[in-house]
Coordinates of N, CA and C in Angstrom, one line a residue:
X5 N 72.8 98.3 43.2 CA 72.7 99.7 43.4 C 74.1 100.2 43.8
X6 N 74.3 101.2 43.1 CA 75.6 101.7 43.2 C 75.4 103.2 43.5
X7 N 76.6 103.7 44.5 CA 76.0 105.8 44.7 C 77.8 106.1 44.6
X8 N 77.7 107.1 44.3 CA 79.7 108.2 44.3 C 79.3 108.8 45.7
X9 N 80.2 108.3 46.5 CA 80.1 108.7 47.8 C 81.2 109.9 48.0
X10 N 82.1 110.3 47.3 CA 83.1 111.6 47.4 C 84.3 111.7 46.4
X11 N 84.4 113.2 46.4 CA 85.8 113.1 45.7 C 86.9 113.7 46.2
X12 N 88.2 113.3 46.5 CA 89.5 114.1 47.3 C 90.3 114.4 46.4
X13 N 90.6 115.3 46.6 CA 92.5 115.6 45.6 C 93.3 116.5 46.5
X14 N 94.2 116.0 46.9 CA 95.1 116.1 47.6 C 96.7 116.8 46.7
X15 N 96.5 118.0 46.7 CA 98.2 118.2 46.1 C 98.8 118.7 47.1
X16 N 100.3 118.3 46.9 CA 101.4 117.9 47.7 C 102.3 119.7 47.4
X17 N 102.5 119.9 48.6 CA 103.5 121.3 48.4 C 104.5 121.2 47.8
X18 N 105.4 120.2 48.0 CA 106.8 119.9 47.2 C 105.9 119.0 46.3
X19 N 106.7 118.9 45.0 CA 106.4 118.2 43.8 C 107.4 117.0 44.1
X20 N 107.0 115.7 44.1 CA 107.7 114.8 44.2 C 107.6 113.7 43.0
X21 N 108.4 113.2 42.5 CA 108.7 112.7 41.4 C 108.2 110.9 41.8
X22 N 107.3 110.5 41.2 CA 106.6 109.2 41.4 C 106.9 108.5 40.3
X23 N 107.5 107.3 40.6 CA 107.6 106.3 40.4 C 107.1 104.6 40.0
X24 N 106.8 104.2 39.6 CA 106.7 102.2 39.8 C 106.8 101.6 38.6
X25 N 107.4 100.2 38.8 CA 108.0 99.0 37.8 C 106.8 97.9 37.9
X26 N 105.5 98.0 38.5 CA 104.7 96.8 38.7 C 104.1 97.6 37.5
X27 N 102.8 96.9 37.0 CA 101.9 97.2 36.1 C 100.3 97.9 37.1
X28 N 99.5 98.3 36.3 CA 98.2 99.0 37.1 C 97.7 97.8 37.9
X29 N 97.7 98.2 39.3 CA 96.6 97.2 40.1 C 95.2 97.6 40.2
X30 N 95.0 97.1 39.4 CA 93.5 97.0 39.1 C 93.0 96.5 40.0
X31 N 93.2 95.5 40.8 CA 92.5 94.5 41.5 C 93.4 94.5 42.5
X32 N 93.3 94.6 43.9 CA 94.2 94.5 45.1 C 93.3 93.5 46.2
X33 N 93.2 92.2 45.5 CA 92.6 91.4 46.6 C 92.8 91.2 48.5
X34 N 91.9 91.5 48.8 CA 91.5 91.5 50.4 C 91.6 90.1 51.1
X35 N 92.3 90.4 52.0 CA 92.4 88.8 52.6 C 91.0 88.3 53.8
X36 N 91.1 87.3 53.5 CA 90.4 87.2 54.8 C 88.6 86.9 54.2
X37 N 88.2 86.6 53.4 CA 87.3 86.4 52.7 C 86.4 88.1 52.2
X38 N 87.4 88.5 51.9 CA 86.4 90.2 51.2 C 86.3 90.5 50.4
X39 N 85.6 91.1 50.0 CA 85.0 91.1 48.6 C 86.5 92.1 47.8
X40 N 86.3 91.8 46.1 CA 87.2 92.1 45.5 C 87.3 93.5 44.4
X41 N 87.7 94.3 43.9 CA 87.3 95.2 42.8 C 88.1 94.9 41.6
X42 N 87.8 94.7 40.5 CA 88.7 95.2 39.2 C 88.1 95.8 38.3
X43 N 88.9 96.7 37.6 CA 88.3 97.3 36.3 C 88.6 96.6 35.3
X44 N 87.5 97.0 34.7 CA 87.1 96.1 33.8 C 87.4 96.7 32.4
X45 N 87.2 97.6 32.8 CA 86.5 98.3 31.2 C 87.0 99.8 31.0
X46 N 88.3 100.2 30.3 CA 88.6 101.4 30.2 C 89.4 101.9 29.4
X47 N 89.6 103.1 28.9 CA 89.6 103.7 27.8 C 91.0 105.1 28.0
X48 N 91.1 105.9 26.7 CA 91.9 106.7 26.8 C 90.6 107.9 26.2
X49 N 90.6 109.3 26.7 CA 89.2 109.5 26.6 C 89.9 110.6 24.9
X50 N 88.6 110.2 24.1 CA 89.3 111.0 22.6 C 89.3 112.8 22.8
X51 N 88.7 113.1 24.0 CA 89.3 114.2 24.0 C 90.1 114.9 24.3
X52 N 91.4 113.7 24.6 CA 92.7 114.3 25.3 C 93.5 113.9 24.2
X53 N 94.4 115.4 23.7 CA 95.2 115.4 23.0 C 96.7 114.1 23.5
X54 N 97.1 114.2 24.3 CA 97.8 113.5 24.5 C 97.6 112.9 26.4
X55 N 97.9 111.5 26.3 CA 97.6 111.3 28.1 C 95.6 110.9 27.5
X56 N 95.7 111.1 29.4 CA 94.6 110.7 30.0 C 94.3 109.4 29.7
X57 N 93.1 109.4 30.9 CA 92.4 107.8 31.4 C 91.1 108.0 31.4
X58 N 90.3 107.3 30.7 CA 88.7 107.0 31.1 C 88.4 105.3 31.6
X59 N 88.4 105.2 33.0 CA 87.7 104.6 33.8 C 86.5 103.9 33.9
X60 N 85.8 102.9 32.7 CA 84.4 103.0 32.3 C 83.5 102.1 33.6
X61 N 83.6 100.9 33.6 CA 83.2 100.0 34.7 C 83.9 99.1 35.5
X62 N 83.6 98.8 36.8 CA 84.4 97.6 37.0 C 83.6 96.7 37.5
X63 N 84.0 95.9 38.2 CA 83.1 94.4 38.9 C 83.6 94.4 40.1
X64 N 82.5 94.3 41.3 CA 82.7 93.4 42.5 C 82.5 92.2 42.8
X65 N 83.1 91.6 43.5 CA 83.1 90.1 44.0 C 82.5 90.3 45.3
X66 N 81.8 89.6 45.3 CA 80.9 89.4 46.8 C 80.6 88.3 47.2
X67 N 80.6 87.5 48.1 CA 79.9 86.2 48.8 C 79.1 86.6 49.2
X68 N 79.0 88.1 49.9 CA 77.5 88.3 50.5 C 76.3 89.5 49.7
X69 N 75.4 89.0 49.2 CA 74.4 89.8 48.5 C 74.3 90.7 48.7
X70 N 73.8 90.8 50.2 CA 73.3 91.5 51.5 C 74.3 92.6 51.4
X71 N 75.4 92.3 51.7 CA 76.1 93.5 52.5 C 76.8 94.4 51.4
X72 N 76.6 95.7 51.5 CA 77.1 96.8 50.6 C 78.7 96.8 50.9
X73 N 79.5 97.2 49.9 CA 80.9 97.6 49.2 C 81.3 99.1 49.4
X74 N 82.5 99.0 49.9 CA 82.6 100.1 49.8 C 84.4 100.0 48.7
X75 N 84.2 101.2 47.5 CA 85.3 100.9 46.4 C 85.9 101.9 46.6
X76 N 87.5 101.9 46.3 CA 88.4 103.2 46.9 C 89.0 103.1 45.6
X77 N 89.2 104.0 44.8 CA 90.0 104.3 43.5 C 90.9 105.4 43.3
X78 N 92.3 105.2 44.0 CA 93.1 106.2 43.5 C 93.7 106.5 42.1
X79 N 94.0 107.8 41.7 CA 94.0 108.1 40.5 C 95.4 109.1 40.8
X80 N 96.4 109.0 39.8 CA 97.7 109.8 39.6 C 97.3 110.8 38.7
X81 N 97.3 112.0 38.9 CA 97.3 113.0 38.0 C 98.9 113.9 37.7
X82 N 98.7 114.4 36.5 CA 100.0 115.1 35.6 C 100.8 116.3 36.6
X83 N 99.8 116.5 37.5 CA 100.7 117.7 38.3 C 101.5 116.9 39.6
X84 N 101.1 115.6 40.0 CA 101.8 115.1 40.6 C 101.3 114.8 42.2
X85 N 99.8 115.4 42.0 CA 98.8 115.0 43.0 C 98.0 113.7 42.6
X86 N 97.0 113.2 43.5 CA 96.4 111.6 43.7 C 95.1 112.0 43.9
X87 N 94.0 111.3 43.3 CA 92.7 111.7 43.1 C 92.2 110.7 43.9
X88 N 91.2 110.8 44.7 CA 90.4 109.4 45.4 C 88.9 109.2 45.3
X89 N 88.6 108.6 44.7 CA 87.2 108.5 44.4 C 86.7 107.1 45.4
X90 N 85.1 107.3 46.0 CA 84.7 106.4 46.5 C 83.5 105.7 46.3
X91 N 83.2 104.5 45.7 CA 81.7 104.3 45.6 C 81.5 103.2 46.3
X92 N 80.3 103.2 46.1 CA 79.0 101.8 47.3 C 78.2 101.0 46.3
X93 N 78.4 99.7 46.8 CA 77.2 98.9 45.9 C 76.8 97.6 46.7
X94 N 76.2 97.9 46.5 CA 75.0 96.3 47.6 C 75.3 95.1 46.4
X95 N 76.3 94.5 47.4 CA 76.3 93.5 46.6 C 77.3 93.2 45.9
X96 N 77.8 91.9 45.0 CA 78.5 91.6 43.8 C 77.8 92.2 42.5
X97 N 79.1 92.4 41.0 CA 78.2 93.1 40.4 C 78.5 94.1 39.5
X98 N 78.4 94.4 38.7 CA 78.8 95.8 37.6 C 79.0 97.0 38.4
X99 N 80.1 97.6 38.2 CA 80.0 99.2 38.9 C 80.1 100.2 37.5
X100 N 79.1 101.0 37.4 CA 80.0 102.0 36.7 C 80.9 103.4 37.0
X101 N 81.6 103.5 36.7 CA 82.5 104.6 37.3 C 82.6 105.7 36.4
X102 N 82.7 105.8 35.1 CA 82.8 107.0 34.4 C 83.6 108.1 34.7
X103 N 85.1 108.0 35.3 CA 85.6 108.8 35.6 C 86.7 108.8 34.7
X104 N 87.1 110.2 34.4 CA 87.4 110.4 32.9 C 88.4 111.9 33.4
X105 N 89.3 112.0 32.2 CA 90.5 113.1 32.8 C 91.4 113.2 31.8
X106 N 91.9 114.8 31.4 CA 93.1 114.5 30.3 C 94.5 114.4 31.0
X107 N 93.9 115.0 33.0 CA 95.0 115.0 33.8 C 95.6 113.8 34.6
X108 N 94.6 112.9 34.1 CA 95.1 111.2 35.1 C 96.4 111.0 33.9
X109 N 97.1 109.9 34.5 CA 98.5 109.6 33.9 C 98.0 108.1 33.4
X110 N 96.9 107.8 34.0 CA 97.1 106.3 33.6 C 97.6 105.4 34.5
X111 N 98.1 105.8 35.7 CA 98.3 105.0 36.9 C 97.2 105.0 38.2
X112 N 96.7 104.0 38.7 CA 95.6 104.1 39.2 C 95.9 103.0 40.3
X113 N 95.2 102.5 41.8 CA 94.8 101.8 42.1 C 93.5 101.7 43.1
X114 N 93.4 100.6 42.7 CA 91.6 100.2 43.7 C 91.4 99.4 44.5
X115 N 90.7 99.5 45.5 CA 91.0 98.2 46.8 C 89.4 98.3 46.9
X116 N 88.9 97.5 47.6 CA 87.2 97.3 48.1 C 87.3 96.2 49.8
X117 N 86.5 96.7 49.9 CA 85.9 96.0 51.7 C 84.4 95.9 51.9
X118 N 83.9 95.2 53.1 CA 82.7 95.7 53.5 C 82.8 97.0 53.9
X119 N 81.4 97.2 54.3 CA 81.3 99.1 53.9 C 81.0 98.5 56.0
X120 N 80.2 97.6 56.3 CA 80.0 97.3 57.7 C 81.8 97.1 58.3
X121 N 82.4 97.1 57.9 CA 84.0 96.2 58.4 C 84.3 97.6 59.3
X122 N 83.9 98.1 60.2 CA 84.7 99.3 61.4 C 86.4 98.8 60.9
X123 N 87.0 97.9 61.0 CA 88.8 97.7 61.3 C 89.1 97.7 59.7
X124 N 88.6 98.1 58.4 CA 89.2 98.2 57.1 C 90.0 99.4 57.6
X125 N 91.2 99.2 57.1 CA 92.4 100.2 56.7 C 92.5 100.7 55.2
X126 N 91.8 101.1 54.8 CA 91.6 101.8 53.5 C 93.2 102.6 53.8
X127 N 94.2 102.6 52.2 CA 95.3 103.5 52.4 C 95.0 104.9 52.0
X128 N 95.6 105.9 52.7 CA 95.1 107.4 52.7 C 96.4 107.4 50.9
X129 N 96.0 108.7 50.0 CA 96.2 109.2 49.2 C 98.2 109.6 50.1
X130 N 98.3 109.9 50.8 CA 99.9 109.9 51.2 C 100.6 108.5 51.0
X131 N 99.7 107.7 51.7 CA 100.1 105.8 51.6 C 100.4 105.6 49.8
X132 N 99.4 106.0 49.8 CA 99.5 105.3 48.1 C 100.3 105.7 47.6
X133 N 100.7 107.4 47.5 CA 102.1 108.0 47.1 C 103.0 107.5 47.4
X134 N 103.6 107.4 48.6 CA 104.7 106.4 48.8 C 104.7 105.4 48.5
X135 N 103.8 104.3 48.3 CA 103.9 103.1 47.8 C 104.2 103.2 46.2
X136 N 103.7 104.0 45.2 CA 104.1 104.4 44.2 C 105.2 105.0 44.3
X137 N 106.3 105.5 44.9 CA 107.8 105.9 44.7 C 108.5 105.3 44.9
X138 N 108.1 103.9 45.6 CA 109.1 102.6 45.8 C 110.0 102.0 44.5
X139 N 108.7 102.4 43.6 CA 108.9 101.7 42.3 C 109.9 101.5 41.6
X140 N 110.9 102.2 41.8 CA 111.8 102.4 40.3 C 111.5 103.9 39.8
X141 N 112.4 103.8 38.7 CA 112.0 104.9 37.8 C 111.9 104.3 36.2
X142 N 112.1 103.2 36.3 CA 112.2 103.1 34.6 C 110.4 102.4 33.9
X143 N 110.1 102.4 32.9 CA 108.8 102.6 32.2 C 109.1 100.7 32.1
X144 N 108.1 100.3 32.0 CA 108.0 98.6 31.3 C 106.7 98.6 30.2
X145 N 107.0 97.4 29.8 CA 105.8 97.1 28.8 C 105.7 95.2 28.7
X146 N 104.6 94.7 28.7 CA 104.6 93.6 28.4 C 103.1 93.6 27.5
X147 N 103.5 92.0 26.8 CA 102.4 91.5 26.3 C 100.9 91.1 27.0
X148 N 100.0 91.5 26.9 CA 98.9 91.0 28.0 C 98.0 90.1 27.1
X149 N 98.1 89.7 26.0 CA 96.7 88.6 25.3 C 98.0 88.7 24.3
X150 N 98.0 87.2 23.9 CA 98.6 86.6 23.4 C 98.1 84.9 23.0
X151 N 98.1 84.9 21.3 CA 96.7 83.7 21.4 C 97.3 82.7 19.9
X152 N 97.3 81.7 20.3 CA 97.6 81.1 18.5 C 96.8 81.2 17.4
X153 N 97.4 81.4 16.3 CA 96.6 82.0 15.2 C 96.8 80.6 14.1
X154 N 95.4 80.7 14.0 CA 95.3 79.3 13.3 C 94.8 79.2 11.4
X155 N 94.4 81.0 11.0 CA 94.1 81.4 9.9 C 95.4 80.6 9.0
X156 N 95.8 79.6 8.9 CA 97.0 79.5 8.4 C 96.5 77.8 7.2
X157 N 97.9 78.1 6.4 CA 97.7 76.7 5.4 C 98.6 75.4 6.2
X158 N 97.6 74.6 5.8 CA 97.8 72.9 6.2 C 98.3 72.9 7.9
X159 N 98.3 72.5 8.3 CA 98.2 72.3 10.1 C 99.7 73.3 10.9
X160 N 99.7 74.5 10.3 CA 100.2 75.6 10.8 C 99.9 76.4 11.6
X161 N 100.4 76.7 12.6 CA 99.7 77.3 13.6 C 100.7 78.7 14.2
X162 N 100.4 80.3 13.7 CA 101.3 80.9 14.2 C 100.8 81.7 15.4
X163 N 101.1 82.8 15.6 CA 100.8 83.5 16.3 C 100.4 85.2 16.3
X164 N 99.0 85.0 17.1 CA 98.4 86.6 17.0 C 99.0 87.4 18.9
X165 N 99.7 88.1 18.2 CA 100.2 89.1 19.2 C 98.8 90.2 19.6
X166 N 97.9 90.5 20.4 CA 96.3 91.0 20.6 C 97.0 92.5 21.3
X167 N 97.6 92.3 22.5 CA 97.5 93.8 23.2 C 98.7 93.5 23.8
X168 N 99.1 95.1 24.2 CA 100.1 95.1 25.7 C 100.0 95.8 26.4
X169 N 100.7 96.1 27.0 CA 100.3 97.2 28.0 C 101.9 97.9 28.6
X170 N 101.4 99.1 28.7 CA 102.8 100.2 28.8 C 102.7 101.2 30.7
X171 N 103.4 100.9 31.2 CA 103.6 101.5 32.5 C 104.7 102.5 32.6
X172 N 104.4 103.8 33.1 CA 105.3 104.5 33.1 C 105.0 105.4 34.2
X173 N 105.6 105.5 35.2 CA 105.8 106.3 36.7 C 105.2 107.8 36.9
X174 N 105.1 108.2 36.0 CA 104.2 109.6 36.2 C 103.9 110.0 34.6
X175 N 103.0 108.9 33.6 CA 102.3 109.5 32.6 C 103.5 109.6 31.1
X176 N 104.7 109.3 31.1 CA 105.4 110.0 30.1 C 105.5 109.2 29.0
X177 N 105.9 109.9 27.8 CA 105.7 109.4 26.7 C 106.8 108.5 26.5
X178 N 106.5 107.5 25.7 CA 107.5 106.5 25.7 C 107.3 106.0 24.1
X179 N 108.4 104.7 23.6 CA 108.6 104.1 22.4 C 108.4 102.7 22.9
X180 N 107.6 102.1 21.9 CA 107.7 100.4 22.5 C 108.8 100.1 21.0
X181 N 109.7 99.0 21.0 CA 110.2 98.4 19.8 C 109.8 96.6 20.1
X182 N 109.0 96.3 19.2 CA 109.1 94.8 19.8 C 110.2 93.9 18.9
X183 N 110.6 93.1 19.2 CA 111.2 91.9 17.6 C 110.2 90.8 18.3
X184 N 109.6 90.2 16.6 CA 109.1 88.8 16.9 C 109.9 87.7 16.5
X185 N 110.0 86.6 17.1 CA 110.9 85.4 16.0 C 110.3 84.7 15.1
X186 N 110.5 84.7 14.3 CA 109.5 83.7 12.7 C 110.8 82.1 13.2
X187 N 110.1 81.4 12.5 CA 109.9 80.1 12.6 C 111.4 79.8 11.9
X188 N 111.6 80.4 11.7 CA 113.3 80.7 11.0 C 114.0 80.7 11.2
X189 N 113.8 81.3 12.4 CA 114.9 81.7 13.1 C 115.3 83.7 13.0
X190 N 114.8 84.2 12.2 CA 115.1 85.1 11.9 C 113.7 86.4 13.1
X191 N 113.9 88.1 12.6 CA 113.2 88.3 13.6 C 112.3 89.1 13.1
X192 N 111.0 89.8 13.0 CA 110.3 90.9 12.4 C 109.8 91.9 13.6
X193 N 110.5 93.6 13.4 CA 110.4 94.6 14.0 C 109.1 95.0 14.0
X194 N 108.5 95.6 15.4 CA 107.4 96.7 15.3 C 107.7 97.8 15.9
X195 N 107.1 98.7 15.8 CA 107.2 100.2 16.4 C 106.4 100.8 16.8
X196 N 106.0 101.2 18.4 CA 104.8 101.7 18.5 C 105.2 102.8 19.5
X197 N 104.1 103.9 19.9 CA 104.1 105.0 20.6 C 103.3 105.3 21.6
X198 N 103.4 105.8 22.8 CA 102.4 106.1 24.0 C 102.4 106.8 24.7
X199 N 101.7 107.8 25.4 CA 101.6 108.9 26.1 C 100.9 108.4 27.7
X200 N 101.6 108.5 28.5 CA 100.9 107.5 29.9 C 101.0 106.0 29.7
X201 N 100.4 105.7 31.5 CA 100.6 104.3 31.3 C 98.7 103.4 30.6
X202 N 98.8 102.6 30.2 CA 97.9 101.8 29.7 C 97.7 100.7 28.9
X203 N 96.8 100.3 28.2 CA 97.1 99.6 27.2 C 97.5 100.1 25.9
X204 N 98.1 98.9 24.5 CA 98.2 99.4 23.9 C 97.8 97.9 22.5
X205 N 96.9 98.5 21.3 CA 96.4 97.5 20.3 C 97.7 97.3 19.9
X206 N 98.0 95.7 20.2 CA 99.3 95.3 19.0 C 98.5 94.5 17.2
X207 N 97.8 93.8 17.8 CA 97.1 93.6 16.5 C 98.3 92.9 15.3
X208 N 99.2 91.9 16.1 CA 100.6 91.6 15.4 C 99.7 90.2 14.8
X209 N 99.6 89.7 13.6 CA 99.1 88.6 13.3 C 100.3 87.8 11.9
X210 N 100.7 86.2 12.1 CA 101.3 86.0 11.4 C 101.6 84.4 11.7
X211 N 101.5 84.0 10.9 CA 101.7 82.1 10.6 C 103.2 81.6 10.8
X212 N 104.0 83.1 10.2 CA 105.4 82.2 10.3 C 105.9 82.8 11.8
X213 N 104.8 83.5 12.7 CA 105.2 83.7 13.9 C 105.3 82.2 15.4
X214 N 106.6 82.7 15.5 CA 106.7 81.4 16.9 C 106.0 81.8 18.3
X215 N 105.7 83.0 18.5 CA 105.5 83.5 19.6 C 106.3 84.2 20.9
X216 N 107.5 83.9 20.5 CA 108.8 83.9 21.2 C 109.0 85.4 20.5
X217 N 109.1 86.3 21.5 CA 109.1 87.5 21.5 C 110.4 88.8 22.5
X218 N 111.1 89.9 22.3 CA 111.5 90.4 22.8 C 111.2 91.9 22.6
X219 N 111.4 93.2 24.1 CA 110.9 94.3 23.6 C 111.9 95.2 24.4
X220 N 111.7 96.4 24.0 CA 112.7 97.5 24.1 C 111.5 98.9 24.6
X221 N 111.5 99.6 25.7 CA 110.9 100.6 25.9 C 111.5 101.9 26.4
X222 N 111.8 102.9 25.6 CA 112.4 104.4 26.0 C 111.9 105.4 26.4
X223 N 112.1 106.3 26.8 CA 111.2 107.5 27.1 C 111.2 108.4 25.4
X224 N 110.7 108.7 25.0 CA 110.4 109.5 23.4 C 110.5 110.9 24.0
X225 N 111.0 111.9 23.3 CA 111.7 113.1 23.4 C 109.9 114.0 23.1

């Protein structure tokens, strides 16, 4: 059983320019034996011309059946304010979230606790801003699924390049360039584009690939 227990948005009088070089924490594990959150399942919603985040489900971890969750989901939106969403679920388990926006950037994070825990320190929407301006300012990208590709002739085995994922401090558009190395020594270019931070389909498939890869990410005009 799961309920949306509130929504906050908090904008900031001064506009302050946010930041971070880590990738989305999806999952901000609790010490101490407490239950866990990650998303699972999420999207870029087709009705946003450019940007936005749809949020579809995620999963809790639970040792205890019994005791209800409580899930904190902060959300970065395009004007430079932090969205907080809260839900409850008895238990470990599927959450659906459905929270959807052409104004989220794509940077998000989630923490969970017992909902009984009086001493959880949930971080307020100010915390989380500052912890996102620590970051840096520059955008990253890495490979996230990366798998050997075996479609190949006589005991060949190259490589399928699946997804990556693109991080950028407040939503902005950026250029990925990858080079892959062929077995040759030599290298083959891709080119790809993004609006926010998220995933992105590489869909790179090829026999005379080594796997041994290098990438280049700019801000796009």
């Amino acid at each position: 059983m799961q309920t949306v227990i509130n929504t906050l948005t908090i904008i900031p009088i001064l506009f302050i320019s946010l930041f971070t070089v880590d990738y989305n924490t999806t999952s901000i594990a609790a010490q101490g034996g407490r239950p866990t959150f990650t998303v699972i399942k999420q999207d870029v919603p087709k009705a946003c011309p450019l940007g936005g985040l749809h949020l579809i489900e995620g999963i809790v971890r639970s040792a205890n059946p019994d005791e209800y969750v409580d899930i904190y989901i902060y959300l970065q939106n395009y004007n430079g304010s932090w969205t907080k969403q809260v839900f409850k679920r008895k238990g470990g388990g599927v959450v659906k979230l459905d929270l959807s926006s052409c104004d989220y950037t794509g940077n998000y994070y989630a923490l969970a606790d017992y909902a009984y825990n009086s001493g959880k320190k949930m971080p307020s929407v100010e915390q989380v801003k500052a912890k996102h301006e620590e970051k840096g300012k520059n955008p990253k990208f890495r490979v996230t699924e990366k798998y050997p590709f075996k479609e190949c002739e006589g005991d060949a085995i190259g490589t399928y390049f699946k997804q990556g994922e693109v991080f950028t401090p407040k939503g902005q558009k950026v250029e990925v360039t990858m080079y892959l190395q062929k077995a040759d020594g030599s290298w083959r270019k891709k080119h790809y584009k993004k609006v926010g931070s998220g995933f992105i389909p590489l869909e790179i498939k090829g026999c005379d690939l080594n796997g041994v890869y290098k990438s280049r990410i700019v801000y796009a005009n």
